[in-house]
PDB file of C-alpha atoms in Angstrom:
ATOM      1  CA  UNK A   1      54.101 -74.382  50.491  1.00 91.00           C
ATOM      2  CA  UNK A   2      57.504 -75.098  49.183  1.00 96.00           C
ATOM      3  CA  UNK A   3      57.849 -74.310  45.785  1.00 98.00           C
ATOM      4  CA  UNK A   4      58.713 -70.425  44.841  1.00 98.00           C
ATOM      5  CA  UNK A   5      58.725 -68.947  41.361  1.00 98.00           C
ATOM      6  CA  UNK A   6      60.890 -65.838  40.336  1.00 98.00           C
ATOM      7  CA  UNK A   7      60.426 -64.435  37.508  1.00 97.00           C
ATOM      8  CA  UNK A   8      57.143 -63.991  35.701  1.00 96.00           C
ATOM      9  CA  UNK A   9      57.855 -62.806  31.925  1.00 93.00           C
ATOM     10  CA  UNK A  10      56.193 -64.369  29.146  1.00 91.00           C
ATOM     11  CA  UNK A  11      57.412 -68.111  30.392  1.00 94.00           C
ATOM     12  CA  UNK A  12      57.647 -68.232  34.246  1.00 96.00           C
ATOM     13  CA  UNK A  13      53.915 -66.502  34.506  1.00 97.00           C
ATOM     14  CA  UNK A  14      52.171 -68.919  32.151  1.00 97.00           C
ATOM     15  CA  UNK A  15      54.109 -71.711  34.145  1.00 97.00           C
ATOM     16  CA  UNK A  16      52.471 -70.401  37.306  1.00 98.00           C
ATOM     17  CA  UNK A  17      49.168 -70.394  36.194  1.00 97.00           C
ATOM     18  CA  UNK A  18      49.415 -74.021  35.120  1.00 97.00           C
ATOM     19  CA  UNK A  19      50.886 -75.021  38.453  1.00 98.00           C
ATOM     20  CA  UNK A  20      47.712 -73.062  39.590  1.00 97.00           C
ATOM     21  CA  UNK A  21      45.700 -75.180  37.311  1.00 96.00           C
ATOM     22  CA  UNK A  22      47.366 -78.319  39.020  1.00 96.00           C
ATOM     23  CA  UNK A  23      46.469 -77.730  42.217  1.00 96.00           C
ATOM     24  CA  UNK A  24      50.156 -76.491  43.380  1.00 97.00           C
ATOM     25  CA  UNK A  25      49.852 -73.435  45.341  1.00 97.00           C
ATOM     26  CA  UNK A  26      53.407 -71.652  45.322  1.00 98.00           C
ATOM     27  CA  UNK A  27      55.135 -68.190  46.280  1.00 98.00           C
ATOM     28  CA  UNK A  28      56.132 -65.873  43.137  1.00 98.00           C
ATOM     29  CA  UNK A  29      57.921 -63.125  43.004  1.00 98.00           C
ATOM     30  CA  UNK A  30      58.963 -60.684  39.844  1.00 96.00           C
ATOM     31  CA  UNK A  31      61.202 -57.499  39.763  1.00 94.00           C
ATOM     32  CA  UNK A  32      57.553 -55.187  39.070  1.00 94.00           C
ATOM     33  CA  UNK A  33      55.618 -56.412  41.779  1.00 96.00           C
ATOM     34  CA  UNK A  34      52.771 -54.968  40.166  1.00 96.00           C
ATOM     35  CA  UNK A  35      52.760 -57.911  37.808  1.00 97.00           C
ATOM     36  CA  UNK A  36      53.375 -60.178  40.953  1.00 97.00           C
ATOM     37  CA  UNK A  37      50.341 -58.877  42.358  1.00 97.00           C
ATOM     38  CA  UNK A  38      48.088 -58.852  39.245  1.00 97.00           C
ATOM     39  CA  UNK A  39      49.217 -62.805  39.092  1.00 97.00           C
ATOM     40  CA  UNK A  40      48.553 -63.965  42.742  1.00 97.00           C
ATOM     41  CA  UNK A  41      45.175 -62.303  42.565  1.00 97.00           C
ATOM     42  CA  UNK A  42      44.418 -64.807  39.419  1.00 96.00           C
ATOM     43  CA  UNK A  43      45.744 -67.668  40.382  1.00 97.00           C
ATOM     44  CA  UNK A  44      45.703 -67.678  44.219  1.00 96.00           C
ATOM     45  CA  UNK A  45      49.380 -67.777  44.771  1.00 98.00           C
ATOM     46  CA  UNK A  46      51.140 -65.896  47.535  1.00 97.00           C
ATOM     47  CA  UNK A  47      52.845 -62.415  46.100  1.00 98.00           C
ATOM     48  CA  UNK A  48      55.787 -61.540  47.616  1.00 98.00           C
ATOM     49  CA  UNK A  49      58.019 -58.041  47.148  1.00 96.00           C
ATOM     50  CA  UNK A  50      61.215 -59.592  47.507  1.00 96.00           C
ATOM     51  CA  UNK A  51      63.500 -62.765  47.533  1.00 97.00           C
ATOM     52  CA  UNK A  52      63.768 -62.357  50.946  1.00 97.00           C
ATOM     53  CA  UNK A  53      59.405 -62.582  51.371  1.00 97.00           C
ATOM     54  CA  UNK A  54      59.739 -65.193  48.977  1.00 98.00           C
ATOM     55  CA  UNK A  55      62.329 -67.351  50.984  1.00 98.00           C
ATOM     56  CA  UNK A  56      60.482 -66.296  54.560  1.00 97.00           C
ATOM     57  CA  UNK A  57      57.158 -67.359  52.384  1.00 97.00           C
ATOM     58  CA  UNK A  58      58.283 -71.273  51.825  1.00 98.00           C
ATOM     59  CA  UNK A  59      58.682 -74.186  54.404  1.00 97.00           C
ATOM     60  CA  UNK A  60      61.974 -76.163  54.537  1.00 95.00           C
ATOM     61  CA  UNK A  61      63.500 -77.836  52.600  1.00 97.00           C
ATOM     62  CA  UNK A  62      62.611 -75.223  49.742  1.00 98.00           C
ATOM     63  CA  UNK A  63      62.750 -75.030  45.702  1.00 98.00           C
ATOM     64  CA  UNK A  64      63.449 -71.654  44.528  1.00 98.00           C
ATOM     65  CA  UNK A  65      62.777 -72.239  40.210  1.00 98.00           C
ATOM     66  CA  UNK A  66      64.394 -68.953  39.081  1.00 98.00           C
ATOM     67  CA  UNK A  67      62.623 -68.179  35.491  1.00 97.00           C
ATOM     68  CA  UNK A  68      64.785 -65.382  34.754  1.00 95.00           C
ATOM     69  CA  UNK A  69      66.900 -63.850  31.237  1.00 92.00           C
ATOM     70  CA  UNK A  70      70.339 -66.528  30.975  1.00 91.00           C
ATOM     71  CA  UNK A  71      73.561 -64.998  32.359  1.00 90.00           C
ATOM     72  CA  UNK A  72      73.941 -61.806  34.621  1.00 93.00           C
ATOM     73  CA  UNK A  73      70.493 -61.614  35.935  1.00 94.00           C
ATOM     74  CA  UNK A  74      70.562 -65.080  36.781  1.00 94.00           C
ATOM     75  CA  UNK A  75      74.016 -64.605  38.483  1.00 94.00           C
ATOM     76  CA  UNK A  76      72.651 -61.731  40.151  1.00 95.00           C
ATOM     77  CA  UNK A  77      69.713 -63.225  41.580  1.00 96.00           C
ATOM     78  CA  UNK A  78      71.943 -66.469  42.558  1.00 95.00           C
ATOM     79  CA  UNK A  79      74.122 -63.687  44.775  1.00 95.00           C
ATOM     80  CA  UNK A  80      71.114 -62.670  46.398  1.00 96.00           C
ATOM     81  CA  UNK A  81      69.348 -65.677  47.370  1.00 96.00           C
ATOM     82  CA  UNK A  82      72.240 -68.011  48.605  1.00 97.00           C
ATOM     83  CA  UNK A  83      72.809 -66.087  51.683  1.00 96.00           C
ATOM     84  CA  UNK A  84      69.210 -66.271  52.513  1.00 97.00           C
ATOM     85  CA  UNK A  85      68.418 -69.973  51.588  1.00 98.00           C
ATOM     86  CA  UNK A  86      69.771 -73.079  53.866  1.00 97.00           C
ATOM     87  CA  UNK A  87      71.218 -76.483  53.301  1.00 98.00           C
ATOM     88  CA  UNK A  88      68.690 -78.869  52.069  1.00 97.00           C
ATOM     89  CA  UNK A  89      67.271 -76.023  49.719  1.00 98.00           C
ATOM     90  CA  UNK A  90      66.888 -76.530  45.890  1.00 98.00           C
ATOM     91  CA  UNK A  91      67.412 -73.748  43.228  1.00 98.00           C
ATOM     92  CA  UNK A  92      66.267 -74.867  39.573  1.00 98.00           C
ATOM     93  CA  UNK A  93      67.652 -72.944  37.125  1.00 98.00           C
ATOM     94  CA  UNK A  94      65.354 -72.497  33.931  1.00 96.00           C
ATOM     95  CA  UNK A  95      67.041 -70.285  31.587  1.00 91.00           C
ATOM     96  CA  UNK A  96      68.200 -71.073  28.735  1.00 91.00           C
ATOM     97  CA  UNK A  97      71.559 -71.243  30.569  1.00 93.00           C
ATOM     98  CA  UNK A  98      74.867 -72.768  28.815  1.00 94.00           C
ATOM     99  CA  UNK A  99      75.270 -75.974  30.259  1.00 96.00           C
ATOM    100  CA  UNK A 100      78.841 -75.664  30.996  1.00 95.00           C
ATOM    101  CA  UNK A 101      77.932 -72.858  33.356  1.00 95.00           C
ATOM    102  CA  UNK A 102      75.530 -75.638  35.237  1.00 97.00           C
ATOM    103  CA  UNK A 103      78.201 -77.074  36.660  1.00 96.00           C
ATOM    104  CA  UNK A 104      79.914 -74.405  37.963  1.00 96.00           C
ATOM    105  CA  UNK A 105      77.020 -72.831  39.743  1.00 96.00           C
ATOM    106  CA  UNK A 106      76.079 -76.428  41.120  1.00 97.00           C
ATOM    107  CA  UNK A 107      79.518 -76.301  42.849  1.00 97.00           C
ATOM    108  CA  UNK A 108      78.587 -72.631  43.881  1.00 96.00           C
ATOM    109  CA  UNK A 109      75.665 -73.998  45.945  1.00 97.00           C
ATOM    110  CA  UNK A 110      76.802 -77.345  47.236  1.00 97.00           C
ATOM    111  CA  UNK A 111      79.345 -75.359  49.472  1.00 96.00           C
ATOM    112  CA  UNK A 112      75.944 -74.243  51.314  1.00 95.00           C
ATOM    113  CA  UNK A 113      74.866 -77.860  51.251  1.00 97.00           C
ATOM    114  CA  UNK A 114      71.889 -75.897  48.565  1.00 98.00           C
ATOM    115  CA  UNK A 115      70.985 -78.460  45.750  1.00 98.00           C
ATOM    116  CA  UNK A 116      71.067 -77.315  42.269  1.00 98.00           C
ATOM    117  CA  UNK A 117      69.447 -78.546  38.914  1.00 98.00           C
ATOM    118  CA  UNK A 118      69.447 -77.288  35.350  1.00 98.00           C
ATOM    119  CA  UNK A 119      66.090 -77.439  33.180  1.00 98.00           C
ATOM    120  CA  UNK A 120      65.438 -76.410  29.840  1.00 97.00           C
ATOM    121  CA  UNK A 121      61.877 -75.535  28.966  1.00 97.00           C
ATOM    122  CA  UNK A 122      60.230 -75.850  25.746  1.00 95.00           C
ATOM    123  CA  UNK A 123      56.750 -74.444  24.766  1.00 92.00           C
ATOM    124  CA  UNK A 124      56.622 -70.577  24.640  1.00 88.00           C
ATOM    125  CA  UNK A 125      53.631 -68.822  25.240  1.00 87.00           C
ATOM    126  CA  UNK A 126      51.252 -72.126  23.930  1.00 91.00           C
ATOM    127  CA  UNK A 127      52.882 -74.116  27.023  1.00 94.00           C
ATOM    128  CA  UNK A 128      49.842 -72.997  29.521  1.00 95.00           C
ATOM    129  CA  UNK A 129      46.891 -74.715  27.402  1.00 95.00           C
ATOM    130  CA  UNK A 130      49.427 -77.306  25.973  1.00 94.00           C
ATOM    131  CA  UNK A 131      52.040 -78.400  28.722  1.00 97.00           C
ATOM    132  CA  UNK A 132      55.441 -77.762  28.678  1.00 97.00           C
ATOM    133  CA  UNK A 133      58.630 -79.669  27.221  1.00 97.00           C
ATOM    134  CA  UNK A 134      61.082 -80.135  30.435  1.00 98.00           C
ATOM    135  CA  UNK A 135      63.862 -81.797  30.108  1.00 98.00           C
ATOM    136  CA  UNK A 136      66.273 -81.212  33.372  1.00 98.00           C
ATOM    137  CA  UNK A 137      69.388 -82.801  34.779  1.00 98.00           C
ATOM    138  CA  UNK A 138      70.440 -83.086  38.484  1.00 98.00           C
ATOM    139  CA  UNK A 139      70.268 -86.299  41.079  1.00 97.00           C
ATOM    140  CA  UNK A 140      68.239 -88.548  41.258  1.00 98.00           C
ATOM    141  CA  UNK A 141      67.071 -86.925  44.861  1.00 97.00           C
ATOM    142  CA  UNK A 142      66.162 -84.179  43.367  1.00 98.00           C
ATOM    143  CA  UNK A 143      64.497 -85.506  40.613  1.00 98.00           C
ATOM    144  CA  UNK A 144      61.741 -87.183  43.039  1.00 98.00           C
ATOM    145  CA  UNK A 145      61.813 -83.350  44.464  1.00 98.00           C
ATOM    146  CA  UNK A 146      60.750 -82.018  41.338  1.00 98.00           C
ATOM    147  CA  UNK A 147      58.388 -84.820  39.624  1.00 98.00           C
ATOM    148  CA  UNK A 148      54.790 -83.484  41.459  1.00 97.00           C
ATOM    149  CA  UNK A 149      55.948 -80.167  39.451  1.00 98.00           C
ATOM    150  CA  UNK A 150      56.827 -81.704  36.290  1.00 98.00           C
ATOM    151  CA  UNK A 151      53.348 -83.644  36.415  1.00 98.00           C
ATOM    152  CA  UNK A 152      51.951 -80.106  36.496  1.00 97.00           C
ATOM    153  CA  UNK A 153      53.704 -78.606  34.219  1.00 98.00           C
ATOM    154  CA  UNK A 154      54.110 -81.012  31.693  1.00 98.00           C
ATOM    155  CA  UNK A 155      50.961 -81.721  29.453  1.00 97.00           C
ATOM    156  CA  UNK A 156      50.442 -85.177  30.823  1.00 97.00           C
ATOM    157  CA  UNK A 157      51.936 -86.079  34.697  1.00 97.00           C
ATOM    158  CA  UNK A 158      53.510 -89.218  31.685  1.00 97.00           C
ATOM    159  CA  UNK A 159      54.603 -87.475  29.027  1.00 97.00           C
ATOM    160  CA  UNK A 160      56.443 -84.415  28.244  1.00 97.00           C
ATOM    161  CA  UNK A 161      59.186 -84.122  31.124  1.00 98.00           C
ATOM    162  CA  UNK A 162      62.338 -85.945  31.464  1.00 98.00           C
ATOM    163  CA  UNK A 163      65.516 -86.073  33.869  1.00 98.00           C
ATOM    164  CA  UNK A 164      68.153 -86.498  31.534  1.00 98.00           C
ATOM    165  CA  UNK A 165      70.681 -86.990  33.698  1.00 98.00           C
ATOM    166  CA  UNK A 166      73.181 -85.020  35.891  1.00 98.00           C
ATOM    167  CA  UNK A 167      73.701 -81.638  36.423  1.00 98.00           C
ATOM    168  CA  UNK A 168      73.600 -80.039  33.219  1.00 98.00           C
ATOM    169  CA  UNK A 169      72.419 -82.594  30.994  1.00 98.00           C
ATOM    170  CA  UNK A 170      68.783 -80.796  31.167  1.00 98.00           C
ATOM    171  CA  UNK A 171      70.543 -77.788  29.285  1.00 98.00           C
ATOM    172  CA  UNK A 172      72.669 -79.311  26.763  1.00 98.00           C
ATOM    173  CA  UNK A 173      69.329 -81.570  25.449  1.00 98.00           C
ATOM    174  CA  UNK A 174      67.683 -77.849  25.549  1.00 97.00           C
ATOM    175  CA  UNK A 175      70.548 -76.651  23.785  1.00 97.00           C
ATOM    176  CA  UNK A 176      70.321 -79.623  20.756  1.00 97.00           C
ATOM    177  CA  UNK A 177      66.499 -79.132  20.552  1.00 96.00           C
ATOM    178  CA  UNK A 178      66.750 -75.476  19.605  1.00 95.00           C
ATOM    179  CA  UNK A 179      69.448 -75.926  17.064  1.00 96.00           C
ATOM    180  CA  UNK A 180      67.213 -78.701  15.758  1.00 96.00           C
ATOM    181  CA  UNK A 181      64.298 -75.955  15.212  1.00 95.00           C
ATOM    182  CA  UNK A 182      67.043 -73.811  13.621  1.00 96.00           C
ATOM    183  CA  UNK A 183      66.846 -76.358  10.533  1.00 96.00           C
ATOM    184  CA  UNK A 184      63.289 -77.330  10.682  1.00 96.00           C
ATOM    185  CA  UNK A 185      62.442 -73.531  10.447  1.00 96.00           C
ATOM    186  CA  UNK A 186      64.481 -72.980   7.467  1.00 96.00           C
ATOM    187  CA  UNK A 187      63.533 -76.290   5.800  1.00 96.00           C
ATOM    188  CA  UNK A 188      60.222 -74.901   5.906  1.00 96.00           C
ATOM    189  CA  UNK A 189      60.994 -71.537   5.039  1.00 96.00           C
ATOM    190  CA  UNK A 190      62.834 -72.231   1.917  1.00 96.00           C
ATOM    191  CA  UNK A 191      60.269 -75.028   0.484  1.00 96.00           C
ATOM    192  CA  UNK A 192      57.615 -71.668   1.025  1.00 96.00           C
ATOM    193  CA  UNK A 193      59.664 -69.486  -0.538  1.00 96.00           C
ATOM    194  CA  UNK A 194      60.465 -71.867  -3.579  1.00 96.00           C
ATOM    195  CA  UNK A 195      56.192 -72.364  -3.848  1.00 97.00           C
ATOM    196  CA  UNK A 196      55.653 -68.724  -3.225  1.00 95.00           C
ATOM    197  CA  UNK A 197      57.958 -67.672  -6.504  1.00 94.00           C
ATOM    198  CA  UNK A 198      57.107 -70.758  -8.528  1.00 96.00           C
ATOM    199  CA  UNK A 199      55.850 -68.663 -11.814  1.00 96.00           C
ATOM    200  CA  UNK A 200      52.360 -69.927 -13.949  1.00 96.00           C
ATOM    201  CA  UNK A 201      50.908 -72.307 -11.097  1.00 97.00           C
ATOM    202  CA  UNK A 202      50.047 -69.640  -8.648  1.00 95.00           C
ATOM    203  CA  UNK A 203      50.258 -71.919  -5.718  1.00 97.00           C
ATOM    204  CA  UNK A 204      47.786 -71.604  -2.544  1.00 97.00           C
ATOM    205  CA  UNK A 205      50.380 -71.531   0.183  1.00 96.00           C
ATOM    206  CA  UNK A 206      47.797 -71.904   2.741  1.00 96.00           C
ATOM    207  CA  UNK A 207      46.218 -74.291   1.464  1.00 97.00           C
ATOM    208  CA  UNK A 208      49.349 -76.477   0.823  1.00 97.00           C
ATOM    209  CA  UNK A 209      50.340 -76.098   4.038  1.00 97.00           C
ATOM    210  CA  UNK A 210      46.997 -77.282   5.242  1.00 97.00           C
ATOM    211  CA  UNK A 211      47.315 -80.045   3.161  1.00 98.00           C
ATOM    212  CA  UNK A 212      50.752 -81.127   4.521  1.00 97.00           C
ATOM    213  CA  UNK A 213      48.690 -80.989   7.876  1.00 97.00           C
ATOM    214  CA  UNK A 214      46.797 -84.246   7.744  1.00 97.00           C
ATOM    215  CA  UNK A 215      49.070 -87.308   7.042  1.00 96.00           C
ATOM    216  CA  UNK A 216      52.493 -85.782   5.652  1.00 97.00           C
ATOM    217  CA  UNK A 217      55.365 -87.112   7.172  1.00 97.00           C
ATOM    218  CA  UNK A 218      56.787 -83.051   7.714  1.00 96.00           C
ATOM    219  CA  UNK A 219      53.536 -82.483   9.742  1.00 95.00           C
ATOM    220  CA  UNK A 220      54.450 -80.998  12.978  1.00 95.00           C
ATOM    221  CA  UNK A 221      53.857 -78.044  15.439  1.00 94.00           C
ATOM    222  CA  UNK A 222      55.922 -75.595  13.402  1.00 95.00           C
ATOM    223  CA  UNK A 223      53.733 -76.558  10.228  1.00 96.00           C
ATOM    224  CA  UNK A 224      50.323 -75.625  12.223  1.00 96.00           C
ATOM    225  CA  UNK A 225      51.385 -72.294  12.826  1.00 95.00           C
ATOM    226  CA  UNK A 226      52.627 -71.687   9.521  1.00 96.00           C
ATOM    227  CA  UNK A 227      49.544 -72.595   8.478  1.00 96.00           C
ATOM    228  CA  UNK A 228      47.376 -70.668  10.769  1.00 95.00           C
ATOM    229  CA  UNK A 229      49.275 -67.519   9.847  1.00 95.00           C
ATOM    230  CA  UNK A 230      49.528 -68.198   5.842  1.00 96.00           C
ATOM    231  CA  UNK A 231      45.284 -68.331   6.130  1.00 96.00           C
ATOM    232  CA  UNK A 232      45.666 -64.796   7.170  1.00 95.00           C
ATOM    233  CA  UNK A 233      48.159 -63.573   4.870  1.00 95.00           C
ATOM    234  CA  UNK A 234      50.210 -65.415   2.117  1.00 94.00           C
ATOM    235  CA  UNK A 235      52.301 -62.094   0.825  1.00 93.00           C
ATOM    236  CA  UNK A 236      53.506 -60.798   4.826  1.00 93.00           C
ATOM    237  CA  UNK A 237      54.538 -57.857   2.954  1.00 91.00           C
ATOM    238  CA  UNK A 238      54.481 -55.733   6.681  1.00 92.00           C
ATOM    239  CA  UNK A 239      56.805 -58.300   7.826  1.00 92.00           C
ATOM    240  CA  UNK A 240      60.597 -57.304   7.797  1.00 92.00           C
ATOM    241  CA  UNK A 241      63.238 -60.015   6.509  1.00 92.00           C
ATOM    242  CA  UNK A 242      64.642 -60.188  10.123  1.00 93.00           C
ATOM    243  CA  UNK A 243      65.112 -63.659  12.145  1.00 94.00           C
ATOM    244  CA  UNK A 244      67.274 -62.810  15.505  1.00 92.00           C
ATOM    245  CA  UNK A 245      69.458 -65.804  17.381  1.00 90.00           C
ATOM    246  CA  UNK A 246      69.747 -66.929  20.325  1.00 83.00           C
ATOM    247  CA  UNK A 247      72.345 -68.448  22.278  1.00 86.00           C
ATOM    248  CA  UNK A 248      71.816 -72.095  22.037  1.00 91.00           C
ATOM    249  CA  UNK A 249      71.560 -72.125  17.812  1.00 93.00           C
ATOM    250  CA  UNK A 250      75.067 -70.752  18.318  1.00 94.00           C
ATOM    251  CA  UNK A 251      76.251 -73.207  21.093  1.00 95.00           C
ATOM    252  CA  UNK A 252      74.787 -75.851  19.177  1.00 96.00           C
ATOM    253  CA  UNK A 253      77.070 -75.177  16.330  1.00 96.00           C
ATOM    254  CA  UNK A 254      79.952 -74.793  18.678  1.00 96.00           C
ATOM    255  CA  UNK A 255      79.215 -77.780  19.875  1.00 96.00           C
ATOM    256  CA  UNK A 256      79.833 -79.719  16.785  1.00 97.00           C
ATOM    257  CA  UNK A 257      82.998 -78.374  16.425  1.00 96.00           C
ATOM    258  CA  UNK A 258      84.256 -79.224  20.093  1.00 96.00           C
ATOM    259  CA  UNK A 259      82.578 -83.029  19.389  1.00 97.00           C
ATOM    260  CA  UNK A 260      83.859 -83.477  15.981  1.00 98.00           C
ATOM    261  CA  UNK A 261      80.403 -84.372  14.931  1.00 97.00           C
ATOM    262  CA  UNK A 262      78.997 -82.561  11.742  1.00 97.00           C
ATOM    263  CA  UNK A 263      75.814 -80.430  11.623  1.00 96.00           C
ATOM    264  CA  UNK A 264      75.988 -78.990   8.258  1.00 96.00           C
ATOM    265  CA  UNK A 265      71.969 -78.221   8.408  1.00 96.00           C
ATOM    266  CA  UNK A 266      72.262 -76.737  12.100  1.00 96.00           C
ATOM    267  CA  UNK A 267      75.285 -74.606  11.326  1.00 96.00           C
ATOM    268  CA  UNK A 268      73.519 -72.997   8.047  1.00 96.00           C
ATOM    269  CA  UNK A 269      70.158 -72.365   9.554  1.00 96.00           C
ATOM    270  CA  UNK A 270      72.456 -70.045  11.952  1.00 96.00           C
ATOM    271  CA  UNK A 271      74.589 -68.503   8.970  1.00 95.00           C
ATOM    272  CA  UNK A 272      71.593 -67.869   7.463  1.00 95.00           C
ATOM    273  CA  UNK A 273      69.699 -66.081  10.470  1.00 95.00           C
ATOM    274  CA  UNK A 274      72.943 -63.724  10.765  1.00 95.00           C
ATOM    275  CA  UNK A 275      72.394 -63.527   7.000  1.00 94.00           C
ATOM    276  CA  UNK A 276      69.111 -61.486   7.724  1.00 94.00           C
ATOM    277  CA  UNK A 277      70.242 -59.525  10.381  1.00 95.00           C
ATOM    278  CA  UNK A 278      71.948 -57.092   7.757  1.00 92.00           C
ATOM    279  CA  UNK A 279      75.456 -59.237   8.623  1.00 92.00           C
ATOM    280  CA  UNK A 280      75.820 -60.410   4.945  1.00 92.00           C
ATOM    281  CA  UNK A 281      75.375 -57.191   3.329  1.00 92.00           C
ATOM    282  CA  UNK A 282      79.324 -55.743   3.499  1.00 92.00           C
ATOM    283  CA  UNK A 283      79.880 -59.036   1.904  1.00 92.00           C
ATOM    284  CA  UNK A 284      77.350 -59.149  -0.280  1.00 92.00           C
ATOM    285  CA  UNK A 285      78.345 -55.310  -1.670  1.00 94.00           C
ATOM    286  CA  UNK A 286      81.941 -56.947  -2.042  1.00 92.00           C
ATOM    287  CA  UNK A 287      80.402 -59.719  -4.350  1.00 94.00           C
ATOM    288  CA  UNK A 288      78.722 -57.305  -6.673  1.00 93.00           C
ATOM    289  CA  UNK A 289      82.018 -55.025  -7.040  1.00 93.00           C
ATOM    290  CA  UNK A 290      83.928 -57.654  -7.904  1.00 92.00           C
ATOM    291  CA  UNK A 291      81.195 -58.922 -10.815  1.00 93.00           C
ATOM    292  CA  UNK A 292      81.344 -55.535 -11.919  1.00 92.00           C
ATOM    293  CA  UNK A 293      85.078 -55.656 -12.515  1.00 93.00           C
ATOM    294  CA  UNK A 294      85.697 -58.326 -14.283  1.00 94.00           C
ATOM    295  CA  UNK A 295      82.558 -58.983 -15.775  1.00 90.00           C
ATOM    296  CA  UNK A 296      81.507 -55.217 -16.431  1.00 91.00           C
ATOM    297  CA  UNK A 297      78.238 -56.625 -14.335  1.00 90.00           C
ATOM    298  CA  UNK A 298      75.473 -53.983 -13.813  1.00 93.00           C
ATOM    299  CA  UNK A 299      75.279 -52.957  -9.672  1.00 92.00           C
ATOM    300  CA  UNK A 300      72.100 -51.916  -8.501  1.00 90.00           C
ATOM    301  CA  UNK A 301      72.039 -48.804  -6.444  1.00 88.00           C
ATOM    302  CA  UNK A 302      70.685 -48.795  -3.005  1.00 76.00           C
TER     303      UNK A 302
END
């Protein structure tokens, strides 16, 4: 057993129950060990209390695949394992991580003679029936490392992992994919809200979006679950009109700027998620004083 898991949220369980389902028997570890417990009774991995367990657990050379939130957990957890791991060891970093930080934390662990890689991972809580999306950057030594565990995770041991390239590159593809769902997600959730509204044809969102399903050329994952969740209810009149951000839509449109390479479509899906997050309403008060004096322009009262 070489292969240790910490962090068991939402993302790094599922992925141990499909490395379970692969035949990979690993050590895990989480910060309740309650839920570390509950998990290695399932799946038949080894629990362990502590990094330290979890390092004593594995044989050498080891890979540590730290599943935890991006930023100061992750830079806590790095503090606390490098003193305990040895040269030859791997730590796999699979937050959603700014890829610029990659390189710095690579040069962090190479002073221990540790290997490091970067991997983004794609497929949220479907990712345990379905496989996950891994795209990850590092050498090519560590690549052959990590492919049995890709195989496992990813829904085919063919298809649906990739070593992009060096350390960091697994991160910044990561990074482009989610700014990419930023604009399919409001794509679709304007063409919705344009049927929805549509007065005298009283359009069957579901069923459009059923229809769109089978041979459209916008069918795709994001379309099924619309769909699935329109069958149930068209109106979502319990929903509230928030959308939070994350880090990589953001970085994404940073990016663009540093490159010189427009994203117009990218950098408006993200205006438009701080749009809903209450951000635009100062602005959006301003707008409606100003009608009112020069136009006399009625303002509704909150």
């Amino acid at each position: 057993m070489e292969f240790g898991m910490v962090g068991l949220g939402r993302m790094g369980g599922n992925m141990a129950r499909r490395l379970a389902r692969g035949g990979k028997r690993i050590a895990i570890t989480n910060r309740s060990f309650d839920v570390t417990e509950t998990l290695a009774g399932e799946t038949g991995h080894s629990a362990c209390r502590n990094y330290a367990d979890l390092v004593a657990a594995l044989e050498k050379p080891r890979i540590i695949w730290l599943m935890l939130p991006a930023g100061e957990v992750t830079e806590t957890a790095l503090s606390v394992l490098l003193p305990l791991l040895s040269p030859g060891d791997l730590i796999v970093d699979g937050a959603n991580a700014h890829y610029q930080e990659d390189a710095l934390r690579a040069a962090r662990c190479a002073e221990q003679g540790i290997e490091f890689a970067d991997a983004g991972v794609s497929g949220g809580i479907w990712g345990l029936e379905n496989g996950y999306c891994i795209m990850f950057g590092g050498s090519d030594a560590v690549a052959a490392r990590l492919k049995p565990y890709m195989e496992a995770l990813a829904p085919t041991p063919e298809t649906g992992w990739l070593h992009t390239g060096p350390v960091g590159s697994g991160h910044y593809v990561k990074m482009i994919h989610n700014g990419i769902e930023y604009g399919m997600m409001q794509a679709f959730a304007e063409g919705f809200a344009l049927m929805k509204d549509k007065p005298g044809f009283d359009l069957d969102l579901a069923a459009i979006a059923e229809l769109w399903r089978h041979g459209s050329v916008v069918r795709s994952w994001l379309l099924d679950l619309s769909a699935d969740f329109l069958a149930a209810d068209q109106m979502l009149d319990d929903i509230a009109p928030f959308v939070a951000d994350s880090g990589e839509g953001r970085w994404t449109a940073l990016a663009s700027l540093e490159q010189g390479i427009p994203a117009p479509v990218i950098t408006l899906a993200l205006m438009m998620r701080f749009a809903t997050q209450g951000k635009n309403d100062y602005a959006a008060k301003i707008l409606a004083k100003m009608r009112h004096g020069f136009g006399g322009h009625a303002i509704r009262r909150d």
